[in-house]
Amino acid sequence: MKWTISMTGLTMALTGCVSINAPDKPIEINLNINVKQEVVYRLDNQAKTVIQSNPGIF
């Protein structure tokens, strides 16, 4: 019984020394993201000739 009372008193004494406070200012996160994309395509000669001879096809 004495052990239980001592542990309770010790637990109560330790909980008083921990303090958590909210910040005064909002947290600001700056993300600078640069996305670069390259598309590489190759056409065979026959397809290239058809596109050049019919520019309005697309």
mmCIF file of N, CA and C in Angstrom:
data_model
loop_
_atom_site.group_PDB
_atom_site.id
_atom_site.type_symbol
_atom_site.label_atom_id
_atom_site.label_comp_id
_atom_site.label_asym_id
_atom_site.label_seq_id
_atom_site.Cartn_x
_atom_site.Cartn_y
_atom_site.Cartn_z
ATOM 1 N N MET A 1 0.818 -1.186 0.000
ATOM 2 C CA MET A 1 0.000 0.000 0.000
ATOM 3 C C MET A 1 0.871 1.262 0.000
ATOM 4 N N LYS A 2 1.939 1.225 0.800
ATOM 5 C CA LYS A 2 2.831 2.375 0.845
ATOM 6 C C LYS A 2 3.487 2.608 -0.510
ATOM 7 N N TRP A 3 3.799 1.550 -1.231
ATOM 8 C CA TRP A 3 4.451 1.644 -2.542
ATOM 9 C C TRP A 3 3.533 2.355 -3.541
ATOM 10 N N THR A 4 2.248 2.041 -3.524
ATOM 11 C CA THR A 4 1.273 2.650 -4.416
ATOM 12 C C THR A 4 1.155 4.148 -4.138
ATOM 13 N N ILE A 5 1.131 4.535 -2.925
ATOM 14 C CA ILE A 5 1.017 5.948 -2.557
ATOM 15 C C ILE A 5 2.280 6.692 -2.987
ATOM 16 N N SER A 6 3.432 6.083 -2.798
ATOM 17 C CA SER A 6 4.690 6.720 -3.180
ATOM 18 C C SER A 6 4.771 6.896 -4.694
ATOM 19 N N MET A 7 4.366 5.895 -5.460
ATOM 20 C CA MET A 7 4.394 5.989 -6.925
ATOM 21 C C MET A 7 3.427 7.060 -7.408
ATOM 22 N N THR A 8 2.261 7.161 -6.785
ATOM 23 C CA THR A 8 1.285 8.184 -7.160
ATOM 24 C C THR A 8 1.844 9.571 -6.881
ATOM 25 N N GLY A 9 2.453 9.747 -5.750
ATOM 26 C CA GLY A 9 3.055 11.041 -5.418
ATOM 27 C C GLY A 9 4.195 11.389 -6.353
ATOM 28 N N LEU A 10 5.007 10.415 -6.718
ATOM 29 C CA LEU A 10 6.112 10.639 -7.638
ATOM 30 C C LEU A 10 5.594 11.001 -9.022
ATOM 31 N N THR A 11 4.561 10.320 -9.488
ATOM 32 C CA THR A 11 3.970 10.600 -10.788
ATOM 33 C C THR A 11 3.386 12.004 -10.815
ATOM 34 N N MET A 12 2.720 12.416 -9.762
ATOM 35 C CA MET A 12 2.133 13.757 -9.708
ATOM 36 C C MET A 12 3.224 14.823 -9.687
ATOM 37 N N ALA A 13 4.336 14.541 -9.025
ATOM 38 C CA ALA A 13 5.427 15.508 -8.962
ATOM 39 C C ALA A 13 6.103 15.669 -10.334
ATOM 40 N N LEU A 14 6.223 14.596 -11.098
ATOM 41 C CA LEU A 14 6.886 14.664 -12.399
ATOM 42 C C LEU A 14 6.019 15.307 -13.475
ATOM 43 N N THR A 15 4.723 15.165 -13.396
ATOM 44 C CA THR A 15 3.854 15.720 -14.427
ATOM 45 C C THR A 15 3.814 17.233 -14.392
ATOM 46 N N GLY A 16 4.114 17.858 -13.301
ATOM 47 C CA GLY A 16 4.073 19.313 -13.190
ATOM 48 C C GLY A 16 5.228 20.005 -13.885
ATOM 49 N N CYS A 17 6.310 19.308 -14.204
ATOM 50 C CA CYS A 17 7.480 19.980 -14.778
ATOM 51 C C CYS A 17 7.504 19.933 -16.314
ATOM 52 N N VAL A 18 6.514 19.350 -16.942
ATOM 53 C CA VAL A 18 6.441 19.313 -18.403
ATOM 54 C C VAL A 18 5.441 20.362 -18.852
ATOM 55 N N SER A 19 5.884 21.262 -19.746
ATOM 56 C CA SER A 19 5.014 22.341 -20.207
ATOM 57 C C SER A 19 5.047 22.405 -21.730
ATOM 58 N N ILE A 20 3.869 22.448 -22.357
ATOM 59 C CA ILE A 20 3.758 22.554 -23.814
ATOM 60 C C ILE A 20 2.932 23.791 -24.127
ATOM 61 N N ASN A 21 3.515 24.697 -24.902
ATOM 62 C CA ASN A 21 2.818 25.931 -25.254
ATOM 63 C C ASN A 21 2.695 26.040 -26.763
ATOM 64 N N ALA A 22 1.589 26.594 -27.234
ATOM 65 C CA ALA A 22 1.403 26.837 -28.662
ATOM 66 C C ALA A 22 2.245 28.040 -29.077
ATOM 67 N N PRO A 23 2.761 28.059 -30.324
ATOM 68 C CA PRO A 23 3.564 29.200 -30.765
ATOM 69 C C PRO A 23 2.702 30.456 -30.928
ATOM 70 N N ASP A 24 3.332 31.626 -30.761
ATOM 71 C CA ASP A 24 2.620 32.892 -30.913
ATOM 72 C C ASP A 24 2.259 33.170 -32.364
ATOM 73 N N LYS A 25 3.157 32.818 -33.278
ATOM 74 C CA LYS A 25 2.954 33.060 -34.709
ATOM 75 C C LYS A 25 2.647 31.735 -35.403
ATOM 76 N N PRO A 26 1.903 31.775 -36.516
ATOM 77 C CA PRO A 26 1.655 30.527 -37.246
ATOM 78 C C PRO A 26 2.947 29.971 -37.860
ATOM 79 N N ILE A 27 2.998 28.690 -38.011
ATOM 80 C CA ILE A 27 4.154 28.035 -38.623
ATOM 81 C C ILE A 27 4.108 28.285 -40.117
ATOM 82 N N GLU A 28 5.212 28.755 -40.687
ATOM 83 C CA GLU A 28 5.275 29.079 -42.113
ATOM 84 C C GLU A 28 6.245 28.129 -42.792
ATOM 85 N N ILE A 29 5.781 27.509 -43.870
ATOM 86 C CA ILE A 29 6.608 26.577 -44.634
ATOM 87 C C ILE A 29 6.694 27.094 -46.058
ATOM 88 N N ASN A 30 7.902 27.394 -46.508
ATOM 89 C CA ASN A 30 8.118 27.866 -47.873
ATOM 90 C C ASN A 30 8.658 26.719 -48.713
ATOM 91 N N LEU A 31 7.952 26.414 -49.802
ATOM 92 C CA LEU A 31 8.394 25.367 -50.709
ATOM 93 C C LEU A 31 8.642 25.982 -52.077
ATOM 94 N N ASN A 32 9.864 25.991 -52.499
ATOM 95 C CA ASN A 32 10.202 26.452 -53.838
ATOM 96 C C ASN A 32 10.489 25.222 -54.676
ATOM 97 N N ILE A 33 9.573 24.925 -55.587
ATOM 98 C CA ILE A 33 9.684 23.718 -56.387
ATOM 99 C C ILE A 33 9.793 24.107 -57.846
ATOM 100 N N ASN A 34 10.768 23.555 -58.525
ATOM 101 C CA ASN A 34 10.964 23.804 -59.943
ATOM 102 C C ASN A 34 10.850 22.464 -60.664
ATOM 103 N N VAL A 35 9.879 22.364 -61.563
ATOM 104 C CA VAL A 35 9.661 21.123 -62.294
ATOM 105 C C VAL A 35 10.005 21.377 -63.756
ATOM 106 N N LYS A 36 10.874 20.551 -64.294
ATOM 107 C CA LYS A 36 11.278 20.676 -65.687
ATOM 108 C C LYS A 36 11.032 19.338 -66.362
ATOM 109 N N GLN A 37 10.401 19.400 -67.511
ATOM 110 C CA GLN A 37 10.075 18.174 -68.227
ATOM 111 C C GLN A 37 10.514 18.317 -69.670
ATOM 112 N N GLU A 38 11.115 17.291 -70.189
ATOM 113 C CA GLU A 38 11.512 17.259 -71.586
ATOM 114 C C GLU A 38 10.845 16.067 -72.254
ATOM 115 N N VAL A 39 10.326 16.300 -73.458
ATOM 116 C CA VAL A 39 9.694 15.237 -74.217
ATOM 117 C C VAL A 39 10.528 15.023 -75.475
ATOM 118 N N VAL A 40 10.975 13.819 -75.643
ATOM 119 C CA VAL A 40 11.782 13.469 -76.807
ATOM 120 C C VAL A 40 10.964 12.491 -77.656
ATOM 121 N N TYR A 41 10.839 12.814 -78.947
ATOM 122 C CA TYR A 41 10.098 11.918 -79.833
ATOM 123 C C TYR A 41 10.882 11.738 -81.119
ATOM 124 N N ARG A 42 10.663 10.611 -81.738
ATOM 125 C CA ARG A 42 11.319 10.305 -83.005
ATOM 126 C C ARG A 42 10.271 9.757 -83.961
ATOM 127 N N LEU A 43 10.332 10.204 -85.195
ATOM 128 C CA LEU A 43 9.419 9.721 -86.219
ATOM 129 C C LEU A 43 10.225 8.994 -87.284
ATOM 130 N N ASP A 44 9.644 7.962 -87.842
ATOM 131 C CA ASP A 44 10.325 7.332 -88.963
ATOM 132 C C ASP A 44 10.157 8.226 -90.191
ATOM 133 N N ASN A 45 10.952 7.993 -91.187
ATOM 134 C CA ASN A 45 10.996 8.874 -92.367
ATOM 135 C C ASN A 45 9.654 8.957 -93.086
ATOM 136 N N GLN A 46 8.927 7.878 -93.191
ATOM 137 C CA GLN A 46 7.648 7.890 -93.899
ATOM 138 C C GLN A 46 6.637 8.770 -93.159
ATOM 139 N N ALA A 47 6.547 8.651 -91.848
ATOM 140 C CA ALA A 47 5.624 9.469 -91.071
ATOM 141 C C ALA A 47 6.023 10.937 -91.145
ATOM 142 N N LYS A 48 7.309 11.206 -91.131
ATOM 143 C CA LYS A 48 7.804 12.577 -91.215
ATOM 144 C C LYS A 48 7.425 13.198 -92.559
ATOM 145 N N THR A 49 7.551 12.431 -93.624
ATOM 146 C CA THR A 49 7.199 12.914 -94.959
ATOM 147 C C THR A 49 5.703 13.196 -95.062
ATOM 148 N N VAL A 50 4.872 12.323 -94.506
ATOM 149 C CA VAL A 50 3.415 12.510 -94.548
ATOM 150 C C VAL A 50 3.022 13.776 -93.795
ATOM 151 N N ILE A 51 3.604 14.008 -92.650
ATOM 152 C CA ILE A 51 3.274 15.214 -91.856
ATOM 153 C C ILE A 51 3.719 16.472 -92.580
ATOM 154 N N GLN A 52 4.907 16.446 -93.165
ATOM 155 C CA GLN A 52 5.397 17.635 -93.875
ATOM 156 C C GLN A 52 4.580 17.922 -95.107
ATOM 157 N N SER A 53 4.099 16.907 -95.805
ATOM 158 C CA SER A 53 3.312 17.140 -97.014
ATOM 159 C C SER A 53 1.868 17.497 -96.711
ATOM 160 N N ASN A 54 1.366 17.221 -95.514
ATOM 161 C CA ASN A 54 0.008 17.561 -95.077
ATOM 162 C C ASN A 54 0.059 18.317 -93.740
ATOM 163 N N PRO A 55 0.467 19.589 -93.730
ATOM 164 C CA PRO A 55 0.623 20.292 -92.450
ATOM 165 C C PRO A 55 -0.695 20.521 -91.705
ATOM 166 N N GLY A 56 -1.823 20.495 -92.376
ATOM 167 C CA GLY A 56 -3.109 20.708 -91.710
ATOM 168 C C GLY A 56 -3.708 19.451 -91.109
ATOM 169 N N ILE A 57 -2.994 18.353 -91.167
ATOM 170 C CA ILE A 57 -3.514 17.072 -90.682
ATOM 171 C C ILE A 57 -3.740 17.080 -89.168
ATOM 172 N N PHE A 58 -2.929 17.840 -88.475
ATOM 173 C CA PHE A 58 -3.061 17.890 -87.020
ATOM 174 C C PHE A 58 -3.625 19.240 -86.637
#
